[in-house]
């Protein structure tokens, strides 16, 4: 089985991947995890969403058929295990108020009523 870090340097495949802009930013929740594709810290290459989306497209287009383990593409597109899934930090709930006038539009009387209620 070929590792992802070895697969992205194969000339035929590397030519079809668009390389991300190199940055000094940490690109994920794990400051000590290195992504060979992004050349940055923040996540492992096996949890890299950008590389995963690009590899899915290559599989769908048939460019990786020599590297697939099974005869079907379902094995390559399988969902990763829960502990290997891309982790996003949770910062808590955020409640927002959005919208405007609920009557389907703003008319003069609604604007006046709203302005009076704000001044109280």
Tab-separated table of C-alpha atoms in Angstrom:
chain	number	residue	atom	x	y	z
A	1	UNK	CA	0.000	0.000	0.000
A	2	UNK	CA	1.317	3.447	-0.921
A	3	UNK	CA	1.403	6.199	1.709
A	4	UNK	CA	-0.116	9.592	0.859
A	5	UNK	CA	3.195	11.387	1.412
A	6	UNK	CA	4.799	9.069	-1.167
A	7	UNK	CA	1.857	9.361	-3.557
A	8	UNK	CA	1.899	13.171	-3.804
A	9	UNK	CA	5.454	13.170	-5.156
A	10	UNK	CA	4.730	10.794	-8.066
A	11	UNK	CA	5.224	13.010	-11.146
A	12	UNK	CA	1.985	12.001	-12.895
A	13	UNK	CA	-0.048	12.717	-9.754
A	14	UNK	CA	1.902	15.762	-8.555
A	15	UNK	CA	1.241	17.488	-11.890
A	16	UNK	CA	-2.516	17.126	-11.375
A	17	UNK	CA	-2.584	18.483	-7.801
A	18	UNK	CA	-2.660	22.211	-7.227
A	19	UNK	CA	-0.112	23.059	-4.601
A	20	UNK	CA	-1.309	25.196	-1.695
A	21	UNK	CA	0.444	28.439	-0.869
A	22	UNK	CA	3.117	27.821	1.753
A	23	UNK	CA	2.482	29.637	5.004
A	24	UNK	CA	3.925	29.930	8.478
A	25	UNK	CA	0.444	29.685	10.024
A	26	UNK	CA	-0.704	26.648	11.983
A	27	UNK	CA	-3.397	25.073	9.802
A	28	UNK	CA	-5.351	23.114	12.376
A	29	UNK	CA	-5.747	22.264	16.038
A	30	UNK	CA	-2.576	20.166	16.409
A	31	UNK	CA	0.441	22.455	16.598
A	32	UNK	CA	2.930	19.574	16.479
A	33	UNK	CA	1.351	17.643	13.563
A	34	UNK	CA	3.055	18.148	10.180
A	35	UNK	CA	1.259	18.058	6.809
A	36	UNK	CA	3.639	17.221	3.973
A	37	UNK	CA	1.146	18.529	1.405
A	38	UNK	CA	0.762	22.003	2.929
A	39	UNK	CA	4.325	22.062	4.262
A	40	UNK	CA	2.884	23.438	7.499
A	41	UNK	CA	1.965	22.398	11.030
A	42	UNK	CA	-1.577	21.891	12.256
A	43	UNK	CA	-2.772	18.504	10.983
A	44	UNK	CA	-1.463	15.212	9.632
A	45	UNK	CA	-1.464	14.526	5.904
A	46	UNK	CA	-3.991	11.713	6.469
A	47	UNK	CA	-6.447	14.310	7.873
A	48	UNK	CA	-5.797	16.949	5.172
A	49	UNK	CA	-9.133	18.026	3.708
A	50	UNK	CA	-7.621	19.869	0.754
A	51	UNK	CA	-5.588	16.865	-0.323
A	52	UNK	CA	-8.541	14.554	0.301
A	53	UNK	CA	-10.820	16.558	-2.007
A	54	UNK	CA	-8.177	16.651	-4.738
A	55	UNK	CA	-7.507	12.915	-4.419
A	56	UNK	CA	-11.254	12.204	-4.627
A	57	UNK	CA	-11.377	14.095	-7.919
A	58	UNK	CA	-8.395	12.125	-9.248
A	59	UNK	CA	-10.070	8.854	-8.243
A	60	UNK	CA	-13.334	9.895	-9.918
A	61	UNK	CA	-11.444	10.823	-13.086
A	62	UNK	CA	-9.578	7.487	-13.079
A	63	UNK	CA	-6.039	8.812	-12.614
A	64	UNK	CA	-5.387	6.729	-9.488
A	65	UNK	CA	-6.752	3.369	-10.658
A	66	UNK	CA	-3.260	1.811	-10.481
A	67	UNK	CA	-2.937	2.813	-6.818
A	68	UNK	CA	-6.354	1.655	-5.567
A	69	UNK	CA	-6.334	-1.343	-3.251
A	70	UNK	CA	-9.675	-2.850	-4.299
A	71	UNK	CA	-11.362	-3.098	-7.661
A	72	UNK	CA	-13.994	-0.518	-6.742
A	73	UNK	CA	-13.450	3.115	-5.832
A	74	UNK	CA	-15.604	2.673	-2.733
A	75	UNK	CA	-12.571	1.575	-0.718
A	76	UNK	CA	-10.706	4.758	-1.627
A	77	UNK	CA	-13.681	6.975	-0.851
A	78	UNK	CA	-14.474	5.335	2.487
A	79	UNK	CA	-15.057	7.616	5.448
A	80	UNK	CA	-12.084	7.644	7.829
A	81	UNK	CA	-12.493	6.214	11.310
A	82	UNK	CA	-13.825	8.531	13.972
A	83	UNK	CA	-10.457	9.044	15.690
A	84	UNK	CA	-8.793	9.816	12.339
A	85	UNK	CA	-11.454	12.283	11.193
A	86	UNK	CA	-10.499	15.894	10.635
A	87	UNK	CA	-10.854	17.583	13.983
A	88	UNK	CA	-12.265	21.053	14.301
A	89	UNK	CA	-11.914	22.961	17.576
A	90	UNK	CA	-15.195	23.734	19.302
A	91	UNK	CA	-15.324	27.125	20.948
A	92	UNK	CA	-18.885	26.952	22.282
A	93	UNK	CA	-22.223	28.163	21.045
A	94	UNK	CA	-22.683	31.410	19.228
A	95	UNK	CA	-26.151	32.943	19.216
A	96	UNK	CA	-26.865	35.551	16.568
A	97	UNK	CA	-29.737	37.767	15.608
A	98	UNK	CA	-30.158	38.328	11.923
A	99	UNK	CA	-32.701	39.617	9.522
A	100	UNK	CA	-34.718	42.734	9.563
A	101	UNK	CA	-38.366	43.531	9.304
A	102	UNK	CA	-40.453	40.377	9.322
A	103	UNK	CA	-43.312	41.687	7.253
A	104	UNK	CA	-41.678	40.822	3.947
A	105	UNK	CA	-40.314	44.258	3.328
A	106	UNK	CA	-39.688	47.624	4.825
A	107	UNK	CA	-42.463	50.189	4.558
A	108	UNK	CA	-42.563	53.700	5.976
A	109	UNK	CA	-44.846	52.873	8.910
A	110	UNK	CA	-42.626	49.965	9.930
A	111	UNK	CA	-39.524	52.159	9.873
A	112	UNK	CA	-41.252	54.784	12.021
A	113	UNK	CA	-42.489	52.147	14.507
A	114	UNK	CA	-38.992	50.651	14.719
A	115	UNK	CA	-37.362	54.074	15.220
A	116	UNK	CA	-39.855	54.882	18.022
A	117	UNK	CA	-39.174	51.559	19.752
A	118	UNK	CA	-35.412	52.118	19.627
A	119	UNK	CA	-35.730	55.584	21.154
A	120	UNK	CA	-37.636	54.236	24.188
